[in-house]
């Protein structure tokens, strides 16, 4: 039960942080929801903006599910939170360290929205260039990991680690079914 509580805490922090980031901006900040919804045509702009605004709710749902300590709920919590490992890896960490990912692949999820690499890097700079960062830029890579994702990633990784440990703990406590003798 202790691991599920720790995982729930991590996912709750990620959820609150994401709800804050996508729904509140300081005067002069850009609207990240508007930027991301124009870069893809997966859903209508209104539909995708709603998804992005409330994506943090999926991490809070993950926190509630993992807190139960039940095997199926823990697995469901990991599925609810997959966006928080995929998104930062593909959009920030892989491009920052390895020069591969979203910004190197045309800054779009669908072929009709792809742009050339120079334009993609300009889009990144326009959207995130003024963001605070903790890690220095890697030489030769125009993409950096902003402070938000640098601070968020440990909670995401710990959320998954503790959820895995909670899953192991829950499976050990599970009573084995006895076969009926005839």
mmCIF file of C-alpha atoms in Angstrom:
data_model
loop_
_atom_site.group_PDB
_atom_site.id
_atom_site.type_symbol
_atom_site.label_atom_id
_atom_site.label_comp_id
_atom_site.label_asym_id
_atom_site.label_seq_id
_atom_site.Cartn_x
_atom_site.Cartn_y
_atom_site.Cartn_z
ATOM 1 C CA UNK A 1 0.000 0.000 0.000
ATOM 2 C CA UNK A 2 2.894 2.364 0.620
ATOM 3 C CA UNK A 3 4.029 2.267 -3.012
ATOM 4 C CA UNK A 4 0.553 2.993 -4.311
ATOM 5 C CA UNK A 5 0.368 6.030 -2.019
ATOM 6 C CA UNK A 6 3.716 7.296 -3.290
ATOM 7 C CA UNK A 7 2.653 6.752 -6.907
ATOM 8 C CA UNK A 8 -0.634 8.544 -6.222
ATOM 9 C CA UNK A 9 1.264 11.491 -4.755
ATOM 10 C CA UNK A 10 3.518 11.725 -7.833
ATOM 11 C CA UNK A 11 0.583 11.548 -10.260
ATOM 12 C CA UNK A 12 -1.379 14.103 -8.265
ATOM 13 C CA UNK A 13 1.561 16.554 -8.469
ATOM 14 C CA UNK A 14 1.850 15.986 -12.242
ATOM 15 C CA UNK A 15 -1.917 16.454 -12.681
ATOM 16 C CA UNK A 16 -2.111 19.704 -10.748
ATOM 17 C CA UNK A 17 0.978 21.038 -12.521
ATOM 18 C CA UNK A 18 -0.471 20.186 -15.948
ATOM 19 C CA UNK A 19 -3.853 21.723 -15.169
ATOM 20 C CA UNK A 20 -2.053 24.867 -14.066
ATOM 21 C CA UNK A 21 0.267 25.031 -17.091
ATOM 22 C CA UNK A 22 -2.449 24.514 -19.697
ATOM 23 C CA UNK A 23 -5.068 26.757 -18.107
ATOM 24 C CA UNK A 24 -3.198 29.669 -16.602
ATOM 25 C CA UNK A 25 -0.713 32.031 -18.156
ATOM 26 C CA UNK A 26 0.969 35.152 -16.982
ATOM 27 C CA UNK A 27 0.342 38.379 -18.908
ATOM 28 C CA UNK A 28 2.359 38.302 -22.126
ATOM 29 C CA UNK A 29 2.712 34.496 -22.180
ATOM 30 C CA UNK A 30 1.649 32.598 -25.252
ATOM 31 C CA UNK A 31 -1.314 30.279 -25.220
ATOM 32 C CA UNK A 32 0.176 26.779 -25.503
ATOM 33 C CA UNK A 33 -3.229 25.230 -26.225
ATOM 34 C CA UNK A 34 -3.654 27.432 -29.285
ATOM 35 C CA UNK A 35 -0.161 26.558 -30.535
ATOM 36 C CA UNK A 36 -0.571 22.795 -30.185
ATOM 37 C CA UNK A 37 -4.046 22.619 -31.691
ATOM 38 C CA UNK A 38 -2.880 24.428 -34.833
ATOM 39 C CA UNK A 39 -0.005 21.943 -35.302
ATOM 40 C CA UNK A 40 -2.215 18.938 -35.803
ATOM 41 C CA UNK A 41 -5.482 17.844 -37.343
ATOM 42 C CA UNK A 42 -6.192 14.820 -35.159
ATOM 43 C CA UNK A 43 -9.378 16.379 -33.821
ATOM 44 C CA UNK A 44 -11.196 19.593 -34.419
ATOM 45 C CA UNK A 45 -9.373 22.579 -32.961
ATOM 46 C CA UNK A 46 -12.060 23.001 -30.301
ATOM 47 C CA UNK A 47 -12.011 19.315 -29.402
ATOM 48 C CA UNK A 48 -8.225 19.167 -29.172
ATOM 49 C CA UNK A 49 -8.073 22.376 -27.144
ATOM 50 C CA UNK A 50 -10.430 20.816 -24.596
ATOM 51 C CA UNK A 51 -8.254 17.706 -24.458
ATOM 52 C CA UNK A 52 -5.108 19.781 -23.929
ATOM 53 C CA UNK A 53 -6.691 22.056 -21.326
ATOM 54 C CA UNK A 54 -7.739 19.134 -19.166
ATOM 55 C CA UNK A 55 -4.973 16.600 -19.875
ATOM 56 C CA UNK A 56 -3.858 17.015 -16.253
ATOM 57 C CA UNK A 57 -7.115 15.398 -15.171
ATOM 58 C CA UNK A 58 -5.843 12.083 -16.568
ATOM 59 C CA UNK A 59 -2.890 12.232 -14.144
ATOM 60 C CA UNK A 60 -5.278 12.940 -11.266
ATOM 61 C CA UNK A 61 -7.399 9.985 -12.422
ATOM 62 C CA UNK A 62 -4.195 7.913 -12.436
ATOM 63 C CA UNK A 63 -3.544 9.055 -8.851
ATOM 64 C CA UNK A 64 -7.014 7.940 -7.758
ATOM 65 C CA UNK A 65 -6.728 4.588 -9.543
ATOM 66 C CA UNK A 66 -3.262 3.719 -8.220
ATOM 67 C CA UNK A 67 -4.263 4.762 -4.687
ATOM 68 C CA UNK A 68 -6.755 1.879 -4.571
ATOM 69 C CA UNK A 69 -3.873 -0.588 -4.568
ATOM 70 C CA UNK A 70 -5.864 -2.972 -6.791
ATOM 71 C CA UNK A 71 -4.039 -4.685 -9.648
ATOM 72 C CA UNK A 72 -6.382 -3.698 -12.497
ATOM 73 C CA UNK A 73 -6.670 -0.125 -11.232
ATOM 74 C CA UNK A 74 -2.876 0.207 -11.080
ATOM 75 C CA UNK A 75 -2.546 -1.020 -14.678
ATOM 76 C CA UNK A 76 -5.288 1.433 -15.713
ATOM 77 C CA UNK A 77 -3.421 4.246 -13.932
ATOM 78 C CA UNK A 78 -0.331 3.531 -16.033
ATOM 79 C CA UNK A 79 -2.433 3.653 -19.206
ATOM 80 C CA UNK A 80 -4.045 6.954 -18.129
ATOM 81 C CA UNK A 81 -0.652 8.536 -17.662
ATOM 82 C CA UNK A 82 1.157 7.338 -20.794
ATOM 83 C CA UNK A 83 0.864 10.824 -22.310
ATOM 84 C CA UNK A 84 3.136 12.192 -19.581
ATOM 85 C CA UNK A 85 6.006 9.914 -20.541
ATOM 86 C CA UNK A 86 5.493 9.991 -24.318
ATOM 87 C CA UNK A 87 4.918 13.734 -24.688
ATOM 88 C CA UNK A 88 8.023 15.068 -22.926
ATOM 89 C CA UNK A 89 10.268 12.344 -24.357
ATOM 90 C CA UNK A 90 9.205 12.892 -27.961
ATOM 91 C CA UNK A 91 8.903 16.687 -27.787
ATOM 92 C CA UNK A 92 11.810 17.657 -25.517
ATOM 93 C CA UNK A 93 14.193 15.003 -24.203
ATOM 94 C CA UNK A 94 14.943 13.076 -27.433
ATOM 95 C CA UNK A 95 15.318 16.242 -29.532
ATOM 96 C CA UNK A 96 17.487 17.862 -26.837
ATOM 97 C CA UNK A 97 19.951 15.020 -26.385
ATOM 98 C CA UNK A 98 19.775 13.067 -29.647
ATOM 99 C CA UNK A 99 18.484 15.437 -32.320
ATOM 100 C CA UNK A 100 15.446 13.266 -33.041
ATOM 101 C CA UNK A 101 11.729 13.669 -32.363
ATOM 102 C CA UNK A 102 8.797 15.986 -32.977
ATOM 103 C CA UNK A 103 10.717 19.102 -34.004
ATOM 104 C CA UNK A 104 13.020 17.123 -36.307
ATOM 105 C CA UNK A 105 10.067 15.379 -37.978
ATOM 106 C CA UNK A 106 8.260 18.441 -39.282
ATOM 107 C CA UNK A 107 6.650 19.619 -36.008
ATOM 108 C CA UNK A 108 3.404 17.835 -36.774
ATOM 109 C CA UNK A 109 1.589 14.571 -36.237
ATOM 110 C CA UNK A 110 0.023 14.440 -39.688
ATOM 111 C CA UNK A 111 1.667 14.881 -43.122
ATOM 112 C CA UNK A 112 -0.581 17.810 -44.107
ATOM 113 C CA UNK A 113 0.804 19.946 -41.242
ATOM 114 C CA UNK A 114 4.516 19.109 -41.627
ATOM 115 C CA UNK A 115 6.989 21.906 -42.222
ATOM 116 C CA UNK A 116 10.672 21.961 -43.079
ATOM 117 C CA UNK A 117 13.175 21.630 -40.238
ATOM 118 C CA UNK A 118 14.185 25.310 -40.176
ATOM 119 C CA UNK A 119 10.532 26.353 -39.873
ATOM 120 C CA UNK A 120 9.991 23.745 -37.146
ATOM 121 C CA UNK A 121 12.926 25.126 -35.143
ATOM 122 C CA UNK A 122 11.527 28.646 -35.587
ATOM 123 C CA UNK A 123 8.150 27.439 -34.313
ATOM 124 C CA UNK A 124 9.909 25.984 -31.264
ATOM 125 C CA UNK A 125 11.833 29.194 -30.649
ATOM 126 C CA UNK A 126 8.695 31.324 -31.046
ATOM 127 C CA UNK A 127 6.717 29.150 -28.647
ATOM 128 C CA UNK A 128 9.310 28.146 -26.055
ATOM 129 C CA UNK A 129 12.352 30.367 -26.637
ATOM 130 C CA UNK A 130 11.538 32.586 -23.653
ATOM 131 C CA UNK A 131 10.803 29.696 -21.285
ATOM 132 C CA UNK A 132 13.050 29.241 -18.278
ATOM 133 C CA UNK A 133 15.449 26.354 -18.437
ATOM 134 C CA UNK A 134 17.669 24.580 -15.952
ATOM 135 C CA UNK A 135 19.682 22.397 -18.324
ATOM 136 C CA UNK A 136 22.017 24.099 -20.775
ATOM 137 C CA UNK A 137 21.467 23.730 -24.497
ATOM 138 C CA UNK A 138 23.388 20.855 -26.053
ATOM 139 C CA UNK A 139 25.814 22.103 -28.682
ATOM 140 C CA UNK A 140 24.310 21.912 -32.136
ATOM 141 C CA UNK A 141 20.755 21.276 -30.928
ATOM 142 C CA UNK A 142 18.315 24.185 -31.110
ATOM 143 C CA UNK A 143 15.806 22.319 -28.935
ATOM 144 C CA UNK A 144 16.094 22.536 -25.146
ATOM 145 C CA UNK A 145 14.148 21.087 -22.236
ATOM 146 C CA UNK A 146 12.342 23.846 -20.377
ATOM 147 C CA UNK A 147 12.229 24.094 -16.582
ATOM 148 C CA UNK A 148 8.665 22.771 -16.435
ATOM 149 C CA UNK A 149 9.570 19.475 -18.108
ATOM 150 C CA UNK A 150 12.888 19.213 -16.264
ATOM 151 C CA UNK A 151 11.019 19.396 -12.940
ATOM 152 C CA UNK A 152 8.042 17.317 -14.109
ATOM 153 C CA UNK A 153 9.987 14.302 -15.425
ATOM 154 C CA UNK A 154 11.223 13.018 -12.018
ATOM 155 C CA UNK A 155 7.611 12.909 -10.785
ATOM 156 C CA UNK A 156 6.537 11.050 -13.932
ATOM 157 C CA UNK A 157 9.349 8.511 -13.651
ATOM 158 C CA UNK A 158 8.766 8.038 -9.920
ATOM 159 C CA UNK A 159 5.026 7.687 -10.577
ATOM 160 C CA UNK A 160 5.727 4.800 -12.946
ATOM 161 C CA UNK A 161 8.353 3.221 -10.684
ATOM 162 C CA UNK A 162 6.093 3.355 -7.625
ATOM 163 C CA UNK A 163 3.118 2.115 -9.668
ATOM 164 C CA UNK A 164 5.201 -0.852 -10.838
ATOM 165 C CA UNK A 165 6.247 -1.583 -7.251
ATOM 166 C CA UNK A 166 2.628 -1.220 -6.123
ATOM 167 C CA UNK A 167 1.612 -3.662 -8.855
ATOM 168 C CA UNK A 168 4.197 -6.152 -7.613
ATOM 169 C CA UNK A 169 2.987 -5.616 -4.046
ATOM 170 C CA UNK A 170 -0.667 -6.079 -5.054
ATOM 171 C CA UNK A 171 0.053 -9.235 -7.024
ATOM 172 C CA UNK A 172 1.863 -10.772 -4.027
ATOM 173 C CA UNK A 173 -1.138 -10.130 -1.784
ATOM 174 C CA UNK A 174 -3.570 -11.625 -4.256
ATOM 175 C CA UNK A 175 -5.036 -14.861 -2.940
ATOM 176 C CA UNK A 176 -4.435 -17.869 -5.129
ATOM 177 C CA UNK A 177 -7.500 -19.721 -6.336
ATOM 178 C CA UNK A 178 -7.680 -23.250 -5.053
ATOM 179 C CA UNK A 179 -8.663 -26.029 -7.388
ATOM 180 C CA UNK A 180 -11.695 -27.958 -6.331
ATOM 181 C CA UNK A 181 -11.055 -31.637 -5.910
ATOM 182 C CA UNK A 182 -13.526 -34.029 -7.438
#
